[in-house]
Structure formats: structure tokens, C-alpha cells
CSV table of C-alpha atoms in Angstrom, one decimal:
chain,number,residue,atom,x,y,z
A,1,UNK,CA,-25.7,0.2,21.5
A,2,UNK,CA,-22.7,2.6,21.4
A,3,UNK,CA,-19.4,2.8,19.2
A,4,UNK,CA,-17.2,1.9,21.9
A,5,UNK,CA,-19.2,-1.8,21.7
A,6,UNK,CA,-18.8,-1.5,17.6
A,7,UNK,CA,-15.0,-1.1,18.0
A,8,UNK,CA,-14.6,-3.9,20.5
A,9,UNK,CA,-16.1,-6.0,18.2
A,10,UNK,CA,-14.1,-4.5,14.9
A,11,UNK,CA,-11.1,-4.6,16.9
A,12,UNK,CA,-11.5,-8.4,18.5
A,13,UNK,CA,-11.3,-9.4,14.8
A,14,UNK,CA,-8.4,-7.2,13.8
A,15,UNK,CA,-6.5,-8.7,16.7
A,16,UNK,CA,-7.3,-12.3,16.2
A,17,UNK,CA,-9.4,-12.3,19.3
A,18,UNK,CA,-6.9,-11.5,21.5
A,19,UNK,CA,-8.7,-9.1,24.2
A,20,UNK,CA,-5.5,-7.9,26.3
A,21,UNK,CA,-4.6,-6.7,22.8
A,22,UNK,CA,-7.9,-4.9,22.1
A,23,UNK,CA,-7.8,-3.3,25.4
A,24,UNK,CA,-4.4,-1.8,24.5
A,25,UNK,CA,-5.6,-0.8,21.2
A,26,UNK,CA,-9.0,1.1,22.6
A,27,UNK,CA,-7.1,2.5,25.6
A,28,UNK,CA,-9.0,0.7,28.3
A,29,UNK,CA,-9.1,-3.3,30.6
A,30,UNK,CA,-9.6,-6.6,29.1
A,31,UNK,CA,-12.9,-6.9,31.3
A,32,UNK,CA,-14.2,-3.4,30.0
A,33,UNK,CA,-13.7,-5.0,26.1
A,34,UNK,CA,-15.4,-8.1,27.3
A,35,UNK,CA,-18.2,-6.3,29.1
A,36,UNK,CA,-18.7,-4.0,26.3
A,37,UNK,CA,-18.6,-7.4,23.7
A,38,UNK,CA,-20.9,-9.2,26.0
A,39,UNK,CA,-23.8,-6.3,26.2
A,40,UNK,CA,-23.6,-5.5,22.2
A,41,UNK,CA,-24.4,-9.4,22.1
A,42,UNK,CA,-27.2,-9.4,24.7
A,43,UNK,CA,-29.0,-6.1,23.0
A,44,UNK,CA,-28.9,-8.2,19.6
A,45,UNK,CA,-30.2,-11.1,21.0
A,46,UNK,CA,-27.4,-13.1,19.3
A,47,UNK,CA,-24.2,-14.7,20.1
A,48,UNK,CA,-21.6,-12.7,18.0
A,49,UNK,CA,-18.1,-14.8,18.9
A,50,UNK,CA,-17.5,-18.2,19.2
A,51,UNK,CA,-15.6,-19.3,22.9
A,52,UNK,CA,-13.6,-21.5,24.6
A,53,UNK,CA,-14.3,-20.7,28.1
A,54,UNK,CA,-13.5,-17.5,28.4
A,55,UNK,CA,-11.7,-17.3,25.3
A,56,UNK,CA,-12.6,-15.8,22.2
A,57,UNK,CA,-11.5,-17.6,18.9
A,58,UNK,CA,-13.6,-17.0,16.2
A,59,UNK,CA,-16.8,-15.5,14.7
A,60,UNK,CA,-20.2,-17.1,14.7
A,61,UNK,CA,-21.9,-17.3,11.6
A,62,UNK,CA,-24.5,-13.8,13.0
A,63,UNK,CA,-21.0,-12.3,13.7
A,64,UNK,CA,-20.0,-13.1,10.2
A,65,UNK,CA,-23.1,-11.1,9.0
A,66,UNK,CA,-22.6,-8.1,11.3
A,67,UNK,CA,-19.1,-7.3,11.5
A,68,UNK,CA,-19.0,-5.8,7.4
A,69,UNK,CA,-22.4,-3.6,9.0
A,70,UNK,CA,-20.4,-3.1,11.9
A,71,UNK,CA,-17.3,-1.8,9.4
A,72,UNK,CA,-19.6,0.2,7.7
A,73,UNK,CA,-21.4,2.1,10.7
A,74,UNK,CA,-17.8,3.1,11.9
A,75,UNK,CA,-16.6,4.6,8.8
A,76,UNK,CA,-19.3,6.5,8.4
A,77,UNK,CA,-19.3,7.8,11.6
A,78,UNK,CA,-15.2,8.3,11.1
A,79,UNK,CA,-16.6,10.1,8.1
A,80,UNK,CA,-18.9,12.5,10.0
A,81,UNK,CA,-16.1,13.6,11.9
A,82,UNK,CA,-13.7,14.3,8.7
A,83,UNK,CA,-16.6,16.1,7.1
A,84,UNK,CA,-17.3,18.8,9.8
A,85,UNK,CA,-13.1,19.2,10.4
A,86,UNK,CA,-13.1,19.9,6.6
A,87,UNK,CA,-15.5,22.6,6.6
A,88,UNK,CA,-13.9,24.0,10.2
A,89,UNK,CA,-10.5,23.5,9.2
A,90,UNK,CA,-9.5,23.3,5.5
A,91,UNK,CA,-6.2,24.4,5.9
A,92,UNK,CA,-4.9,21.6,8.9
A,93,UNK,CA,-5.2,18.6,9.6
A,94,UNK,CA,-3.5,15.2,9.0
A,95,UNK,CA,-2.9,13.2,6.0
A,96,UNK,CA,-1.8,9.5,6.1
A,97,UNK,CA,0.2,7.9,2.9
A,98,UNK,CA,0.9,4.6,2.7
A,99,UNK,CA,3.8,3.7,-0.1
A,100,UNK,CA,6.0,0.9,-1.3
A,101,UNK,CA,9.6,1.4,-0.7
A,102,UNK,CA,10.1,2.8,-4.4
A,103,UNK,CA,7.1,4.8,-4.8
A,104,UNK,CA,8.5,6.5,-1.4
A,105,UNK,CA,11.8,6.9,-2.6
A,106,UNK,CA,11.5,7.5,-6.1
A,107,UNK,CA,8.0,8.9,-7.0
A,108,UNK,CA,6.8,10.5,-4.0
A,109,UNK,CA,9.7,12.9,-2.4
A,110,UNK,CA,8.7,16.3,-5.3
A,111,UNK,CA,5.1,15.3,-5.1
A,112,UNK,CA,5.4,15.7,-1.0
A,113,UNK,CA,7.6,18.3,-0.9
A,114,UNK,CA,5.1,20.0,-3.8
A,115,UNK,CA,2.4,19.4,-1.1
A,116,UNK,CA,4.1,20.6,1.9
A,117,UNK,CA,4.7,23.8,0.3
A,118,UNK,CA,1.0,23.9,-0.4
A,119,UNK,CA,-0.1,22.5,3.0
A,120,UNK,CA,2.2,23.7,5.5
A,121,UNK,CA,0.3,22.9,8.5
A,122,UNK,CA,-1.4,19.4,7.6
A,123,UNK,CA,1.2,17.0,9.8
A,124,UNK,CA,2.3,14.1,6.7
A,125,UNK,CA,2.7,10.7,7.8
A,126,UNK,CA,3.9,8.4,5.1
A,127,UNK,CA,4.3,4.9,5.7
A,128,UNK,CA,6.0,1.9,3.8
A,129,UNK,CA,5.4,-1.7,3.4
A,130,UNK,CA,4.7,-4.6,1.3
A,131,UNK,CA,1.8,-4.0,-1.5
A,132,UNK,CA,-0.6,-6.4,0.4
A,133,UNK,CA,0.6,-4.5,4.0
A,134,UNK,CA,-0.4,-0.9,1.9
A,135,UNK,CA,-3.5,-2.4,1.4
A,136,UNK,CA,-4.3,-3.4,4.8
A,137,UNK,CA,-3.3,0.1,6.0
A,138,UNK,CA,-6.4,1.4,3.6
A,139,UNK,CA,-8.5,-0.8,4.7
A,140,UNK,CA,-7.8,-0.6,8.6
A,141,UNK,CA,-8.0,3.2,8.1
A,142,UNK,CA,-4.4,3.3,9.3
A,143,UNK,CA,-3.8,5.4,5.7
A,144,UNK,CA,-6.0,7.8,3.7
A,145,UNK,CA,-3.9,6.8,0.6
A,146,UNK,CA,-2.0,4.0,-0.9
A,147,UNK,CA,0.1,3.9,-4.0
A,148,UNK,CA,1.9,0.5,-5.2
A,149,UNK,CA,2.2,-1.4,-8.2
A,150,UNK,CA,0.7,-4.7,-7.2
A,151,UNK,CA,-1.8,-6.3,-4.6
A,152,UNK,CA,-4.2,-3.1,-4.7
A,153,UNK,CA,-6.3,-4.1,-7.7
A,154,UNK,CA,-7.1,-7.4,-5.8
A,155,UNK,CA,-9.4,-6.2,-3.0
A,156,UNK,CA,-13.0,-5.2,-3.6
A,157,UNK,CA,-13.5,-2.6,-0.3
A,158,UNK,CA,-10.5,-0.4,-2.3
A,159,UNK,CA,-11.3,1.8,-5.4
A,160,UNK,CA,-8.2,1.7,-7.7
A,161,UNK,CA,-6.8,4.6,-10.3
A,162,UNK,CA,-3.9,4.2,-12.6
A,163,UNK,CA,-1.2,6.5,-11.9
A,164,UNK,CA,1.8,5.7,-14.6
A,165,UNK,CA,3.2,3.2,-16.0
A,166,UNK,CA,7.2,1.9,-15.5
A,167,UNK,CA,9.8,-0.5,-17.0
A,168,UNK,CA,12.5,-2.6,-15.3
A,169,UNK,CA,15.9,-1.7,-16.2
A,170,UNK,CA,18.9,-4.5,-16.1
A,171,UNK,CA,22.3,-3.1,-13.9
A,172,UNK,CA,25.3,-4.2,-14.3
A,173,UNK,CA,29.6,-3.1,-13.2
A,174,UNK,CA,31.3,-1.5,-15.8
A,175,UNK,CA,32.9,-3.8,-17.9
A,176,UNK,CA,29.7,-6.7,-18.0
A,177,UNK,CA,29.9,-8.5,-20.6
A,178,UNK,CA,26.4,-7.8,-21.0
A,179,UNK,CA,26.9,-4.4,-22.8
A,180,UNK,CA,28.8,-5.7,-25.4
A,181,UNK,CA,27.7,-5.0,-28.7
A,182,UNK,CA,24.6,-3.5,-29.8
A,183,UNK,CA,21.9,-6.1,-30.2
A,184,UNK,CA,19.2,-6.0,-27.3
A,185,UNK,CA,20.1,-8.5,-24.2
A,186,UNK,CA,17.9,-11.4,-24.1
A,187,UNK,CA,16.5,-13.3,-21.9
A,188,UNK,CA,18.7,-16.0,-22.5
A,189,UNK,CA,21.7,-14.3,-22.0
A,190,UNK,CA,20.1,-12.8,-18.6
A,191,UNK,CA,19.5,-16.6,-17.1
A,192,UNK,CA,23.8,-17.6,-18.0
A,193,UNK,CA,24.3,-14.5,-14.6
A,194,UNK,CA,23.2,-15.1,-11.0
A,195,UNK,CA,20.1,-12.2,-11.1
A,196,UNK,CA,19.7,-10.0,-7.8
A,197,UNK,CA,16.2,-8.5,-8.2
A,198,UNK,CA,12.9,-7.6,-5.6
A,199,UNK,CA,11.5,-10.2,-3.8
A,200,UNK,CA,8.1,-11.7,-4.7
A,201,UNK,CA,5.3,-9.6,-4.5
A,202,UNK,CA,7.2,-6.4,-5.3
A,203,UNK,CA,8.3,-3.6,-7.7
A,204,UNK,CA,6.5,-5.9,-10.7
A,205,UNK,CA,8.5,-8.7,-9.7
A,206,UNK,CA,5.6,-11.2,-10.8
A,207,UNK,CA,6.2,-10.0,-14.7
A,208,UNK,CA,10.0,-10.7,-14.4
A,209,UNK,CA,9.3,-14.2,-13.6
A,210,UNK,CA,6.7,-14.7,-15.8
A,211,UNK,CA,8.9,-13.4,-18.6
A,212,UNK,CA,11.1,-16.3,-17.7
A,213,UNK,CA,8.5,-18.9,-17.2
A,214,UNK,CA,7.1,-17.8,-21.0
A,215,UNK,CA,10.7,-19.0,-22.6
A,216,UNK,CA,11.3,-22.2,-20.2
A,217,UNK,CA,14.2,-20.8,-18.7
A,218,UNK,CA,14.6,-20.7,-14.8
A,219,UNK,CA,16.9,-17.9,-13.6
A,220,UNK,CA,18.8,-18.1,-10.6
A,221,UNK,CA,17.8,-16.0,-8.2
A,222,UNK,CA,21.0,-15.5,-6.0
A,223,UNK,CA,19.5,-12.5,-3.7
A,224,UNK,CA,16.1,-10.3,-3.3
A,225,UNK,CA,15.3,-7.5,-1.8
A,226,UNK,CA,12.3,-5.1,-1.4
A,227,UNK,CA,14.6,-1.7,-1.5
A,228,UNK,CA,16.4,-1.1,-5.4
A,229,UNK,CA,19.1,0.7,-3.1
A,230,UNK,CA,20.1,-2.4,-1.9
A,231,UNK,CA,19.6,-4.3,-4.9
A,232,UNK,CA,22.3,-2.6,-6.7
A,233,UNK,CA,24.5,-2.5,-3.9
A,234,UNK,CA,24.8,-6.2,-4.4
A,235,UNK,CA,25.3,-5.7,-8.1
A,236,UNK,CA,28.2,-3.4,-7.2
A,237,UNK,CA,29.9,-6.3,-5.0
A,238,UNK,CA,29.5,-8.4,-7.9
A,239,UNK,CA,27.2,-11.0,-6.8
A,240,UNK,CA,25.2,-10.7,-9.7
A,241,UNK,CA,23.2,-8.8,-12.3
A,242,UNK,CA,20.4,-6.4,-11.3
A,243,UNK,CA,16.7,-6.2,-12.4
A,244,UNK,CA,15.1,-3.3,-10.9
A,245,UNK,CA,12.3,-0.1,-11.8
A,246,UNK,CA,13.7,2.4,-14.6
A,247,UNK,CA,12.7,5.3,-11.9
A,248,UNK,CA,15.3,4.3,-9.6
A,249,UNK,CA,17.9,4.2,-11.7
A,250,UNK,CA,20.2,7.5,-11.6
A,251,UNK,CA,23.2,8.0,-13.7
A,252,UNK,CA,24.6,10.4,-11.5
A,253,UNK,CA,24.3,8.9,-8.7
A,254,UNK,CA,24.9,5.5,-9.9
A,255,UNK,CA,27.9,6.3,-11.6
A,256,UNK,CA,29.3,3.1,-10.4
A,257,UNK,CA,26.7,0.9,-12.9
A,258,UNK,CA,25.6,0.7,-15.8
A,259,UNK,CA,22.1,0.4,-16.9
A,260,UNK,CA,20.2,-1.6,-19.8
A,261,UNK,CA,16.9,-0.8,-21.0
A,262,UNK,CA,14.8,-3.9,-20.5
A,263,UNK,CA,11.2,-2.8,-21.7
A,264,UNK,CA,11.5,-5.6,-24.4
A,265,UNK,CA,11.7,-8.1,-22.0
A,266,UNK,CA,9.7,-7.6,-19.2
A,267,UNK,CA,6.0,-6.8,-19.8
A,268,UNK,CA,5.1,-3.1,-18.5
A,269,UNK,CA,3.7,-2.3,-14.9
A,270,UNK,CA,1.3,-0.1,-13.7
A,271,UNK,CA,1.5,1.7,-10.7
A,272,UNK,CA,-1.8,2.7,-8.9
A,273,UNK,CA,-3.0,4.8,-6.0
A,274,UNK,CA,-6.0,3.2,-3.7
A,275,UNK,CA,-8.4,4.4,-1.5
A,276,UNK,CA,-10.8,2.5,0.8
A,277,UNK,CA,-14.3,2.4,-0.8
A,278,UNK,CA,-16.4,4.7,0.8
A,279,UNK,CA,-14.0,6.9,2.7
A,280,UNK,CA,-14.6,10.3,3.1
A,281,UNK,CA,-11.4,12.8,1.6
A,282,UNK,CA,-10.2,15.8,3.3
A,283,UNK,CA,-10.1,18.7,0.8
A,284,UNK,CA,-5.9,18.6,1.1
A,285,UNK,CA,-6.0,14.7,0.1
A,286,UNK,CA,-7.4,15.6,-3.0
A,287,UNK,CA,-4.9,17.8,-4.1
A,288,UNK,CA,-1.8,15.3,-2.9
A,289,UNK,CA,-3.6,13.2,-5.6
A,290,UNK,CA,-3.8,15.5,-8.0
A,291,UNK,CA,0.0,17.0,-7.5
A,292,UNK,CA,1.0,13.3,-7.4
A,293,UNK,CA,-1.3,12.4,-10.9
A,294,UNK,CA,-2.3,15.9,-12.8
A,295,UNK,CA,-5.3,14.1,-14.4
A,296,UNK,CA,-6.6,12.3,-11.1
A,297,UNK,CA,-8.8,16.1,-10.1
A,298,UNK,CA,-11.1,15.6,-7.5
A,299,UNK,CA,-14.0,15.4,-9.7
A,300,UNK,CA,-12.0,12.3,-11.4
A,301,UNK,CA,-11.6,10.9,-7.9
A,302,UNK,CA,-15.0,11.4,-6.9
A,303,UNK,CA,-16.7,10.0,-10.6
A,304,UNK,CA,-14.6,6.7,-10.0
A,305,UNK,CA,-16.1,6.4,-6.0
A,306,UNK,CA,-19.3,6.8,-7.3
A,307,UNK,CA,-18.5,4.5,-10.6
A,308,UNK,CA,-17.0,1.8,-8.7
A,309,UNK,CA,-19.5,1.7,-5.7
A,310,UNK,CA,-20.7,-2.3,-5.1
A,311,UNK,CA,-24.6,-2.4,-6.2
């Protein structure tokens, strides 16, 4: 048994048992992935994927079993390899950040350039997606780190830490009637305007709609967007009123809108960083946390690994 037979496996899964795409993934042929499948298989004794001729296209229930164990052998050995590069070469390296669009553009750019100054020669790769894609980037290994509001909590292999918590604010043109007089907007006022807001799954977009659903009103919904840049775009160009994160909105420059504080109305979200359970941390990644969250230190990091280990 070898690791190059362990990430065939891994990787068959990942790429829904497509083997020409495993073979691009691990850098070799299609037969070589299906050699390597077929002799992991005949050393345990058990068939691992289910076929269709010469097809793969699914997993047996012993390949059920293994793959976690399989998961499990190639982090730690991923792990072996971080550890002895953190004791050779504290200094270097590579860190891998995986963000929502706002976290990126709004709560990350000091905290990177904080680190940079810090770390000049550990390479920074951050990447952006969908909270459920940040996830999947932890878990693949893709990224050391995620930070996102939602999605993260939901997956058992990821520890999960608080960061901060954020309100949406409501953007309007000058001149909305929406920022006349002094009482609070409500919620009823904010379903008589065509709303441009995130789309689902983003930027605490599932407490906007709840907020709604609470009062038996049903906004319309006219545009969504996973970028608050573009969101208020839109709201410029008068398609509607805007609901996006209090952190991206800048009087300065958004000197074109106006903003309302909408803490009353929305219920307030919680943004929070993730790491995959069990993943070994380069020395730098816990100071990115820490210059990202002051109170997440690496013996906070460390006490919530241990604390939140299955068993």
C-alpha cells in the first residue's frame, strides 16, 4: 500500500469517478489511476468502487468505510510534512485563505497587508467564493483558512471560531423618500421599494428574509448579487433600494448614497473563521489569525482543536 493508491482513491471521489480527471489532477495516465485503484483493492481483499464495465460510478459500502480512514491517513501525512517545514523554515512558506467576496474586500485587505509586513516571504494566496465553496476549499485542503458568515458552522470535519459580529445597513439615492423624518424605517415601508440585496446563501442574506417572513410581508427581490459593490451600483441606477453589510458601506466613497442603519430590523450576523479538523498550522497561520481576531492567540486556536475534537 502507498499514498499514490490513497490519493487515487481520495481523488476518484472528489472527481465523481471520473478517472481522465484524476489522472490530470495526480499528474499521471488514466491506466496508471486505475492500476493503482485496482492493486489498493486487491491488497485489502475488498472491492472499494462500484463499476459499470470499466467505469467507475460509485462507492461500495467497504469503500464507504475506508475512504474517511483513507482522508485521515493523508492529512496526517500532509501534516508530517508541514510540521518538519515549520521547524526548517518558520519564516517561508505558503499560506492559503479562502474568503467571501466581503470578508476579502472589506475585512481582510489591513489584516493582509498587516501580515505581509510581518511575513514578507510566505507567498499569500487568498481565494473567494460562495460560503459552502469556502468550506469545500477547507475541507479539500485547497485552503488553510476560511472566514465567512454562513455555511461554516454546518460541517462537522471544520472547527469554527467567532470572529465579529455585523449589521446590514439599507442604501438608498439622495433624495429617498426613505430618509424622511426621524422615526426608524420599517419593515413595512422597506417591502412598498423593489429591494436589491445578496443572493441566497450570502453576506446574512438568510436573516433578511427571515425578518420578512416573521411580519408576513414578501419583498420583492428585483436583483441579487454576491459583491455589495455591485449591489449599490444598482441602487445608484435606481432600480431599487439596497440591503447590504454595515462594513462595506463608506461615506466617502459612497458619496453618491445614503445609508440607514438597519440593526433594528435585521437580526445580527456573525462572521467566523474555519479550519479543517485536524489540520496541522504553520507557525505564520497562527499569527494571520491572530492579526485578523486579537483574542483568537494560538493557544485559543489550539484549546478549541483540542475542545472540539469528535470522541
Amino acid at each position: 500500500m502507498n499514498f499514490q493508491q490513497l490519493r487515487s482513491m481520495r481523488e476518484a471521489v472528489r472527481c465523481g469517478f471520473n478517472l481522465t480527471e484524476v489522472a490530470g489532477m495526480l499528474y499521471t495516465s488514466q491506466p496508471g489511476v486505475s492500476r493503482q485503484i485496482r492493486e489498493l483493492e486487491d491488497e485489502l481483499g475488498v472491492e472499494i468502487f462500484v463499476r459499470a464495465g470499466k467505469r467507475l460510478t460509485g462507492l461500495t459500502p467497504p469503500g464507504e468505510t475506508l475512504l474517511p480512514i483513507v482522508e485521515r491517513l493523508l492529512l496526517e501525512a500532509d501534516n508530517l510534512k508541514r510540521v518538519g517545514h515549520d521547524f526548517s523554515a518558520s519564516q517561508e512558506g505558503r499560506l492559503s485563505v479562502a474568503a467571501t467576496h466581503s470578508q476579502a474586500r472589506y475585512a481582510l485587505p489591513q489584516v493582509v497587508r498587516d501580515f505581509r509586513a510581518l511575513y514578507p516571504q510566505v507567498t499569500l494566496h487568498l481565494h473567494q467564493g460562495s460560503p459552502r465553496q469556502v468550506a469545500e476549499m477547507l475541507l479539500n485542503g485547497e485552503a488553510d483558512i476560511g472566514v465567512a458568515t454562513e455555511a461554516l458552522a454546518g460541517y462537522d470535519a471544520l472547527v469554527t471560531l467567532p470572529c465579529y459580529r455585523w449589521t446590514h445597513s439599507i442604501v438608498v439615492p439622495p433624495g429617498h423618500p426613505l430618509l424622511e423624518g426621524d422615526a426608524p424605517v420599517t419593515l413595512q415601508q422597506l417591502a412598498g421599494y423593489p429591494i436589491v440585496t445578496y443572493e441566497l446563501g450570502y453576506t446574512g442574506r438568510a436573516h433578511i428574509d427571515e425578518a420578512f417572513a416573521r411580519e408576513g410581508l414578501a419583498p420583492d427581490v428585483v436583483l441579487t448579487a454576491m459583491d455589495a459593490d455591485v449591489i449599490k451600483t444598482y441602487v445608484e441606477l435606481g432600480m431599487g433600494v439596497g440591503i447590504v453589510a454595515s462594513i462595506a458601506v463608506d461615506p466617502e466613497r459612497d458619496r453618491h448614497l445614503r445609508a440607514l442603519d438597519a440593526r433594528h430590523l435585521f437580526e445580527v450576523n456573525l462572521t467566523r473563521l474555519g479550519l479543517r479538523r485536524g489540520s496541522w498550522l504553520r507557525g505564520y497561520a497562527y499569527r494571520f489569525i491572530e492579526t485578523f481576531v486579537p483574542t483568537l492567540t494560538r493557544a485559543t486556536v489550539e484549546q478549541a482543536m483540542a475542545a472540539q475534537a469528535p470522541g
